[in-house]
Amino acid sequence: MQAYVVSPEDWNFFLDGLMKAGAVVGPCRRRDQPRFHHFDHLDHALDLTLDYVTTTMPPKKFFFPTQETLFSFTVNGPAEIDRVGETTPFTLIGVHPCDLEAIDALDSAYSYPPAEKRWAANRNRAVIIGVDCMPDEYCFCTTMGTSGSRKTCDLFLTPIDGAYLIEAHTLTGARLLEANPKGPVQARHVAEREHWRKEKIARTTASLAAPIANFADILERGGLTPIWEEVASRCYSCGSCNITCPTCFCFDVHDEFDLTLAAGARRRSWDSCQLLEFALVAGGHNFRAERWQRVKHRWHRKFLYLYRRLGRPYCTGCGRCSRACTADINIVDVSNQLISYSQNGGRNA
Ligand code: SF4
Ligand code: SF4
């Protein structure tokens, strides 16, 4: 791995070059709510805000749009299918370690046979530049082992004393830096990066009370219905927790016909397992009609089923679901409640 130091001037030169070369997406302040940030296409370099805590929505929306047309068709004469897909390359900049890890998790999920080709095509369009961050009270990336992730990024930035230490993690990243002014990394720069890492861990106060492997066993053993029911009594089944999650990947597909029934389109949109209709099937049966069953399903999906199948929890500790929940259902608190209940033999501590 090559590493350099880039001064603010070098960084501006680099960013300017990126924006001249093509589309750049990065974290910006929301114009309607300046306290919040979102990933958006950058029109001006000054809009980029790299020292943000989190974004309401994760960057996965650029690989897996919230709604999209898969193809359109006509049925006059032989059916014709026009596959719709974006092809423009872009640079996704300012991605935090937990979100890099989430993109990697979705790479695994969507490449599980049969592979999801649209995800792969969109991933191949992007160069990714990560940046390190400091947590708020909702982050628990340290527990989830994602706080130092560099997966999926081509370049990674760590803020150091008025500059950035920039690491090249791929050949693409190294080539991007080739023509850019930059300085050598000295021992004090490495020490500052290490200081940042330690400070981040020290400031991460939320954590799970058991290792993931043990938590998965606890969920598998069951006997937790009173906790599911208590959480469900507060949950609105609004789906915000899923919609803001960087690792949730469920979607719904439906066909729309025009009024002549001669043409139409197949569309897909993000879905949420917390919505009542999610497990409703033809004939009217709903496999998770009760709210507590949907709450339980969410935890099982994040920390048990996918952990067993793909070898990792489908939670990166980003805290978005807890921030977004208007019922104040906090994923760390509920998980620790479940752990404590199980360890106390089915009694609340
Ligand atoms: S965001 Fe909160 S209230 Fe809404 S479905 Fe998720 S846990 Fe329930
Ligand atoms: S479950 Fe919550 S904390 Fe975990 S990755 Fe999803 S939004 Fe982040």
Short mmCIF file of C-alpha atoms and ligand atoms in Angstrom, two decimals:
data_model
loop_
_atom_site.label_atom_id
_atom_site.label_comp_id
_atom_site.label_asym_id
_atom_site.label_seq_id
_atom_site.Cartn_x
_atom_site.Cartn_y
_atom_site.Cartn_z
CA MET A 1 0.00 0.00 0.00
CA GLN A 2 1.37 3.41 -0.98
CA ALA A 3 0.71 6.37 1.28
CA TYR A 4 1.31 10.11 0.98
CA VAL A 5 0.49 13.34 2.70
CA VAL A 6 -1.65 15.84 0.83
CA SER A 7 -1.88 19.44 1.97
CA PRO A 8 -5.21 21.34 1.67
CA GLU A 9 -3.90 22.89 -1.58
CA ASP A 10 -2.92 19.45 -2.96
CA TRP A 11 -6.32 18.09 -1.98
CA ASN A 12 -8.15 20.95 -3.70
CA PHE A 13 -6.09 20.36 -6.83
CA PHE A 14 -6.96 16.66 -6.69
CA LEU A 15 -10.67 17.33 -6.16
CA ASP A 16 -10.72 19.86 -8.94
CA GLY A 17 -9.19 17.29 -11.29
CA LEU A 18 -11.74 14.66 -10.26
CA MET A 19 -14.65 17.02 -10.86
CA LYS A 20 -13.33 18.03 -14.26
CA ALA A 21 -12.90 14.37 -15.22
CA GLY A 22 -16.42 13.23 -14.36
CA ALA A 23 -19.26 12.95 -11.87
CA VAL A 24 -18.34 13.13 -8.19
CA VAL A 25 -20.68 12.19 -5.35
CA GLY A 26 -19.94 13.03 -1.74
CA PRO A 27 -21.34 14.07 1.64
CA CYS A 28 -22.86 17.57 1.73
CA ARG A 29 -24.99 19.52 4.16
CA ARG A 30 -28.69 19.19 3.39
CA ARG A 31 -29.95 22.58 2.21
CA ASP A 32 -33.31 22.08 3.95
CA GLN A 33 -31.78 20.86 7.23
CA PRO A 34 -28.13 22.04 7.46
CA ARG A 35 -27.49 20.01 10.63
CA PHE A 36 -27.91 16.83 8.57
CA HIS A 37 -25.79 15.45 5.74
CA HIS A 38 -26.50 13.41 2.66
CA PHE A 39 -24.56 11.94 -0.24
CA ASP A 40 -25.28 13.95 -3.36
CA HIS A 41 -23.76 14.83 -6.72
CA LEU A 42 -21.31 17.67 -6.22
CA ASP A 43 -21.79 20.77 -8.37
CA HIS A 44 -19.14 22.74 -6.46
CA ALA A 45 -16.08 21.42 -4.62
CA LEU A 46 -16.98 23.67 -1.69
CA ASP A 47 -20.17 21.64 -1.10
CA LEU A 48 -18.12 18.61 -0.06
CA THR A 49 -18.14 18.17 3.73
CA LEU A 50 -15.71 15.50 4.86
CA ASP A 51 -15.95 16.11 8.61
CA TYR A 52 -19.51 14.81 9.00
CA VAL A 53 -20.71 12.29 11.61
CA THR A 54 -23.19 10.39 9.49
CA THR A 55 -25.65 10.73 6.63
CA THR A 56 -29.33 9.94 6.99
CA MET A 57 -29.21 7.58 4.00
CA PRO A 58 -26.21 5.37 3.24
CA PRO A 59 -24.21 5.67 0.00
CA LYS A 60 -25.59 2.34 -1.28
CA LYS A 61 -28.31 4.36 -3.06
CA PHE A 62 -25.79 5.06 -5.85
CA PHE A 63 -25.38 1.33 -6.53
CA PHE A 64 -28.92 0.27 -5.63
CA PRO A 65 -31.31 3.16 -6.37
CA THR A 66 -34.34 3.56 -4.11
CA GLN A 67 -36.55 3.09 -7.19
CA GLU A 68 -35.54 2.08 -10.69
CA THR A 69 -36.89 0.77 -13.95
CA LEU A 70 -35.37 -2.61 -14.74
CA PHE A 71 -36.72 -2.74 -18.27
CA SER A 72 -39.60 -1.54 -20.40
CA PHE A 73 -41.51 -3.70 -22.85
CA THR A 74 -44.00 -3.55 -25.69
CA VAL A 75 -46.33 -6.35 -26.69
CA ASN A 76 -47.28 -5.17 -30.20
CA GLY A 77 -45.77 -7.76 -32.49
CA PRO A 78 -42.88 -9.68 -30.92
CA ALA A 79 -42.31 -8.54 -27.35
CA GLU A 80 -39.40 -6.14 -27.12
CA ILE A 81 -37.42 -5.58 -23.96
CA ASP A 82 -35.36 -2.47 -23.43
CA ARG A 83 -33.05 -2.98 -20.45
CA VAL A 84 -32.49 0.26 -18.58
CA GLY A 85 -29.21 0.79 -16.77
CA GLU A 86 -26.84 3.60 -15.87
CA THR A 87 -23.38 3.39 -17.39
CA THR A 88 -21.70 6.71 -16.47
CA PRO A 89 -18.61 6.27 -14.27
CA PHE A 90 -18.47 8.30 -11.06
CA THR A 91 -16.31 8.86 -7.99
CA LEU A 92 -17.90 8.26 -4.60
CA ILE A 93 -15.94 10.25 -2.07
CA GLY A 94 -16.05 10.58 1.72
CA VAL A 95 -17.24 7.09 2.66
CA HIS A 96 -16.73 6.14 6.32
CA PRO A 97 -15.21 2.76 7.30
CA CYS A 98 -18.57 1.34 8.44
CA ASP A 99 -20.09 2.20 5.05
CA LEU A 100 -17.10 0.71 3.20
CA GLU A 101 -17.77 -2.45 5.17
CA ALA A 102 -21.47 -2.26 4.26
CA ILE A 103 -20.66 -1.99 0.55
CA ASP A 104 -18.48 -5.07 0.93
CA ALA A 105 -21.32 -6.86 2.75
CA LEU A 106 -23.67 -6.04 -0.14
CA ASP A 107 -21.04 -7.23 -2.62
CA SER A 108 -21.19 -10.60 -0.83
CA ALA A 109 -24.97 -10.71 -0.58
CA TYR A 110 -25.55 -9.71 -4.18
CA SER A 111 -22.91 -12.07 -5.55
CA TYR A 112 -24.46 -15.03 -3.69
CA PRO A 113 -25.84 -17.21 -6.51
CA PRO A 114 -27.71 -16.17 -8.54
CA ALA A 115 -25.62 -12.99 -8.68
CA GLU A 116 -27.40 -9.64 -8.95
CA LYS A 117 -25.93 -8.19 -12.13
CA ARG A 118 -27.18 -4.63 -11.74
CA TRP A 119 -25.42 -4.23 -8.41
CA ALA A 120 -22.16 -5.53 -9.93
CA ALA A 121 -22.51 -3.23 -12.95
CA ASN A 122 -23.10 -0.20 -10.75
CA ARG A 123 -20.22 -1.10 -8.45
CA ASN A 124 -17.90 -1.34 -11.46
CA ARG A 125 -18.80 2.22 -12.45
CA ALA A 126 -17.43 3.70 -9.24
CA VAL A 127 -14.11 4.70 -7.77
CA ILE A 128 -14.45 4.91 -3.98
CA ILE A 129 -12.54 7.22 -1.65
CA GLY A 130 -13.00 6.63 2.06
CA VAL A 131 -12.39 9.00 4.95
CA ASP A 132 -11.98 8.34 8.66
CA CYS A 133 -14.43 9.77 11.17
CA MET A 134 -15.25 10.26 14.85
CA PRO A 135 -18.32 8.59 16.39
CA ASP A 136 -21.42 9.99 18.06
CA GLU A 137 -23.36 8.24 20.83
CA TYR A 138 -25.16 5.94 18.34
CA CYS A 139 -22.06 4.51 16.64
CA PHE A 140 -20.89 1.06 17.74
CA CYS A 141 -18.52 0.21 14.87
CA THR A 142 -15.79 -0.81 17.31
CA THR A 143 -17.90 -3.70 18.63
CA MET A 144 -18.77 -4.73 15.10
CA GLY A 145 -15.12 -4.72 14.03
CA THR A 146 -15.72 -2.19 11.25
CA SER A 147 -14.15 0.97 12.66
CA GLY A 148 -10.88 0.47 10.76
CA SER A 149 -12.30 -1.05 7.57
CA ARG A 150 -10.64 -0.17 4.28
CA LYS A 151 -12.62 -2.67 2.22
CA THR A 152 -13.87 -1.62 -1.23
CA CYS A 153 -12.04 1.73 -1.26
CA ASP A 154 -9.46 2.79 -3.83
CA LEU A 155 -8.12 5.61 -1.67
CA PHE A 156 -8.53 6.35 2.03
CA LEU A 157 -8.02 9.62 3.87
CA THR A 158 -7.18 10.18 7.51
CA PRO A 159 -7.21 13.79 8.74
CA ILE A 160 -3.85 14.71 10.27
CA ASP A 161 -2.91 18.12 11.57
CA GLY A 162 -4.28 20.35 8.79
CA ALA A 163 -3.71 17.82 5.99
CA TYR A 164 -4.66 14.27 4.97
CA LEU A 165 -2.68 11.07 5.07
CA ILE A 166 -3.90 9.36 1.90
CA GLU A 167 -3.53 5.60 1.37
CA ALA A 168 -3.83 3.96 -2.05
CA HIS A 169 -5.54 0.57 -1.66
CA THR A 170 -5.87 -0.32 -5.33
CA LEU A 171 -4.02 0.27 -8.56
CA THR A 172 -6.85 2.57 -9.64
CA GLY A 173 -6.31 4.63 -6.51
CA ALA A 174 -2.55 4.77 -7.02
CA ARG A 175 -3.02 5.91 -10.63
CA LEU A 176 -5.41 8.66 -9.57
CA LEU A 177 -2.68 10.08 -7.35
CA GLU A 178 0.12 9.77 -9.89
CA ALA A 179 -0.11 13.26 -11.36
CA ASN A 180 -1.12 14.98 -8.13
CA PRO A 181 1.24 16.97 -5.93
CA LYS A 182 1.84 15.14 -2.65
CA GLY A 183 4.42 14.73 0.05
CA PRO A 184 6.14 11.76 1.70
CA VAL A 185 4.76 10.20 4.88
CA GLN A 186 6.97 10.81 7.90
CA ALA A 187 6.98 9.06 11.27
CA ARG A 188 4.98 11.88 12.87
CA HIS A 189 2.22 11.47 10.25
CA VAL A 190 1.95 7.75 11.03
CA ALA A 191 1.82 8.61 14.74
CA GLU A 192 -1.02 11.07 14.08
CA ARG A 193 -3.01 8.43 12.15
CA GLU A 194 -2.53 6.05 15.07
CA HIS A 195 -3.65 8.76 17.47
CA TRP A 196 -6.81 9.24 15.39
CA ARG A 197 -7.51 5.50 15.49
CA LYS A 198 -7.12 5.31 19.26
CA GLU A 199 -9.18 8.46 19.84
CA LYS A 200 -11.99 7.04 17.71
CA ILE A 201 -12.05 3.82 19.73
CA ALA A 202 -11.94 5.76 23.01
CA ARG A 203 -14.90 7.93 21.95
CA THR A 204 -17.07 5.01 20.86
CA THR A 205 -19.21 4.49 23.93
CA ALA A 206 -21.98 2.21 22.63
CA SER A 207 -21.17 -1.49 22.45
CA LEU A 208 -22.78 -4.91 22.42
CA ALA A 209 -22.52 -6.88 25.67
CA ALA A 210 -21.54 -10.14 23.94
CA PRO A 211 -19.41 -11.16 20.96
CA ILE A 212 -21.37 -11.62 17.74
CA ALA A 213 -20.93 -15.43 17.78
CA ASN A 214 -22.50 -15.60 21.25
CA PHE A 215 -25.26 -13.19 20.31
CA ALA A 216 -26.13 -15.37 17.30
CA ASP A 217 -26.33 -18.41 19.62
CA ILE A 218 -28.59 -16.47 22.01
CA LEU A 219 -30.95 -15.56 19.17
CA GLU A 220 -30.93 -19.13 17.88
CA ARG A 221 -31.75 -20.58 21.32
CA GLY A 222 -34.85 -18.38 21.45
CA GLY A 223 -37.09 -17.94 24.47
CA LEU A 224 -36.97 -14.18 23.94
CA THR A 225 -40.61 -13.54 23.05
CA PRO A 226 -41.29 -11.18 26.02
CA ILE A 227 -38.52 -8.87 24.74
CA TRP A 228 -39.78 -9.01 21.16
CA GLU A 229 -43.27 -8.17 22.41
CA GLU A 230 -42.04 -5.28 24.52
CA VAL A 231 -40.08 -3.78 21.63
CA ALA A 232 -43.02 -4.36 19.27
CA SER A 233 -45.32 -2.50 21.68
CA ARG A 234 -43.25 0.62 20.93
CA CYS A 235 -42.53 -0.01 17.22
CA TYR A 236 -44.69 1.71 14.57
CA SER A 237 -43.72 -0.70 11.76
CA CYS A 238 -42.70 2.34 9.75
CA GLY A 239 -39.66 0.70 8.13
CA SER A 240 -37.31 3.67 8.68
CA CYS A 241 -34.76 1.36 10.32
CA ASN A 242 -34.49 -0.75 7.16
CA ILE A 243 -34.60 2.16 4.74
CA THR A 244 -31.68 3.94 6.43
CA CYS A 245 -29.62 0.75 6.86
CA PRO A 246 -26.50 0.41 4.68
CA THR A 247 -26.68 -3.41 4.69
CA CYS A 248 -30.41 -4.01 4.08
CA PHE A 249 -30.88 -5.23 0.53
CA CYS A 250 -34.49 -6.37 0.11
CA PHE A 251 -36.52 -4.97 -2.75
CA ASP A 252 -39.97 -5.31 -4.27
CA VAL A 253 -40.59 -5.79 -7.99
CA HIS A 254 -43.78 -4.89 -9.81
CA ASP A 255 -45.00 -4.48 -13.38
CA GLU A 256 -46.81 -1.40 -14.59
CA PHE A 257 -48.83 -1.39 -17.81
CA ASP A 258 -49.97 1.66 -19.70
CA LEU A 259 -53.70 2.08 -20.31
CA THR A 260 -53.61 0.38 -23.73
CA LEU A 261 -52.01 -2.74 -22.16
CA ALA A 262 -49.60 -2.67 -25.13
CA ALA A 263 -46.54 -1.51 -23.19
CA GLY A 264 -45.23 -1.26 -19.69
CA ALA A 265 -42.25 -1.43 -17.42
CA ARG A 266 -40.89 -3.59 -14.65
CA ARG A 267 -39.78 -1.54 -11.69
CA ARG A 268 -38.20 -2.27 -8.38
CA SER A 269 -37.96 -0.30 -5.16
CA TRP A 270 -36.47 -0.75 -1.69
CA ASP A 271 -38.60 -2.77 0.68
CA SER A 272 -38.72 -3.22 4.45
CA CYS A 273 -39.32 -6.39 6.47
CA GLN A 274 -40.94 -4.23 9.15
CA LEU A 275 -43.90 -3.38 6.92
CA LEU A 276 -47.07 -5.43 7.40
CA GLU A 277 -47.29 -6.47 3.73
CA PHE A 278 -43.69 -7.68 3.45
CA ALA A 279 -44.45 -11.36 4.14
CA LEU A 280 -47.99 -11.32 2.72
CA VAL A 281 -48.40 -13.94 -0.02
CA ALA A 282 -51.04 -14.86 -2.58
CA GLY A 283 -54.13 -16.24 -0.87
CA GLY A 284 -53.86 -13.69 1.91
CA HIS A 285 -51.57 -15.53 4.34
CA ASN A 286 -49.05 -13.35 6.13
CA PHE A 287 -46.03 -15.20 7.52
CA ARG A 288 -45.25 -12.35 9.93
CA ALA A 289 -48.59 -10.74 10.58
CA GLU A 290 -47.74 -9.92 14.19
CA ARG A 291 -45.50 -6.93 14.80
CA TRP A 292 -43.30 -8.79 17.30
CA GLN A 293 -42.58 -11.40 14.62
CA ARG A 294 -41.31 -8.67 12.30
CA VAL A 295 -39.15 -7.13 15.02
CA LYS A 296 -37.70 -10.56 15.80
CA HIS A 297 -37.12 -11.18 12.10
CA ARG A 298 -35.06 -7.98 11.79
CA TRP A 299 -32.71 -9.03 14.59
CA HIS A 300 -32.48 -12.59 13.30
CA ARG A 301 -31.71 -11.33 9.83
CA LYS A 302 -28.98 -8.96 11.02
CA PHE A 303 -27.28 -11.14 13.59
CA LEU A 304 -28.22 -14.77 12.91
CA TYR A 305 -29.38 -15.90 9.44
CA LEU A 306 -26.90 -13.94 7.34
CA TYR A 307 -24.16 -14.41 9.92
CA ARG A 308 -24.58 -18.18 9.56
CA ARG A 309 -24.86 -18.07 5.78
CA LEU A 310 -22.32 -15.43 4.80
CA GLY A 311 -20.03 -15.42 7.84
CA ARG A 312 -20.60 -11.85 8.96
CA PRO A 313 -23.35 -9.91 10.76
CA TYR A 314 -25.39 -7.68 8.48
CA CYS A 315 -24.89 -4.74 10.78
CA THR A 316 -21.85 -2.48 10.67
CA GLY A 317 -22.62 -0.50 13.82
CA CYS A 318 -23.36 2.72 11.93
CA GLY A 319 -26.27 3.58 14.26
CA ARG A 320 -28.50 4.96 11.48
CA CYS A 321 -31.49 2.79 12.42
CA SER A 322 -31.38 4.05 16.02
CA ARG A 323 -31.05 7.69 14.94
CA ALA A 324 -33.95 7.33 12.51
CA CYS A 325 -36.37 5.57 14.85
CA THR A 326 -39.05 7.95 16.10
CA ALA A 327 -39.99 5.36 18.75
CA ASP A 328 -36.43 5.58 20.13
CA ILE A 329 -35.80 1.87 19.57
CA ASN A 330 -32.03 1.65 19.81
CA ILE A 331 -30.39 -1.40 18.24
CA VAL A 332 -27.64 -1.56 20.87
CA ASP A 333 -30.04 -1.21 23.81
CA VAL A 334 -32.40 -3.87 22.48
CA SER A 335 -29.54 -6.24 21.65
CA ASN A 336 -28.12 -5.83 25.15
CA GLN A 337 -31.60 -6.33 26.62
CA LEU A 338 -31.83 -9.63 24.71
CA ILE A 339 -28.35 -10.70 25.86
CA SER A 340 -29.08 -9.83 29.46
CA TYR A 341 -32.50 -11.56 29.41
CA SER A 342 -30.95 -14.73 28.02
CA GLN A 343 -28.02 -14.69 30.44
CA ASN A 344 -30.45 -14.26 33.35
CA GLY A 345 -32.37 -17.39 32.34
CA GLY A 346 -35.32 -15.58 30.81
CA ARG A 347 -35.65 -12.81 33.36
CA ASN A 348 -35.13 -9.07 32.96
CA ALA A 349 -32.00 -7.93 34.80
S1 SF4 B 1 -37.75 2.71 12.70
FE1 SF4 B 1 -38.37 2.20 14.81
S2 SF4 B 1 -40.62 2.36 14.79
FE2 SF4 B 1 -39.97 2.25 12.62
S3 SF4 B 1 -40.08 0.04 12.13
FE3 SF4 B 1 -37.97 0.46 12.77
S4 SF4 B 1 -37.95 -0.02 14.99
FE4 SF4 B 1 -40.11 0.20 14.38
S1 SF4 B 2 -28.81 -2.42 11.59
FE1 SF4 B 2 -28.70 -0.25 12.20
S2 SF4 B 2 -26.66 0.02 13.09
FE2 SF4 B 2 -26.64 -1.90 11.93
S3 SF4 B 2 -25.88 -1.35 9.88
FE3 SF4 B 2 -28.13 -1.26 9.80
S4 SF4 B 2 -28.64 0.88 10.28
FE4 SF4 B 2 -26.49 0.56 10.88
#
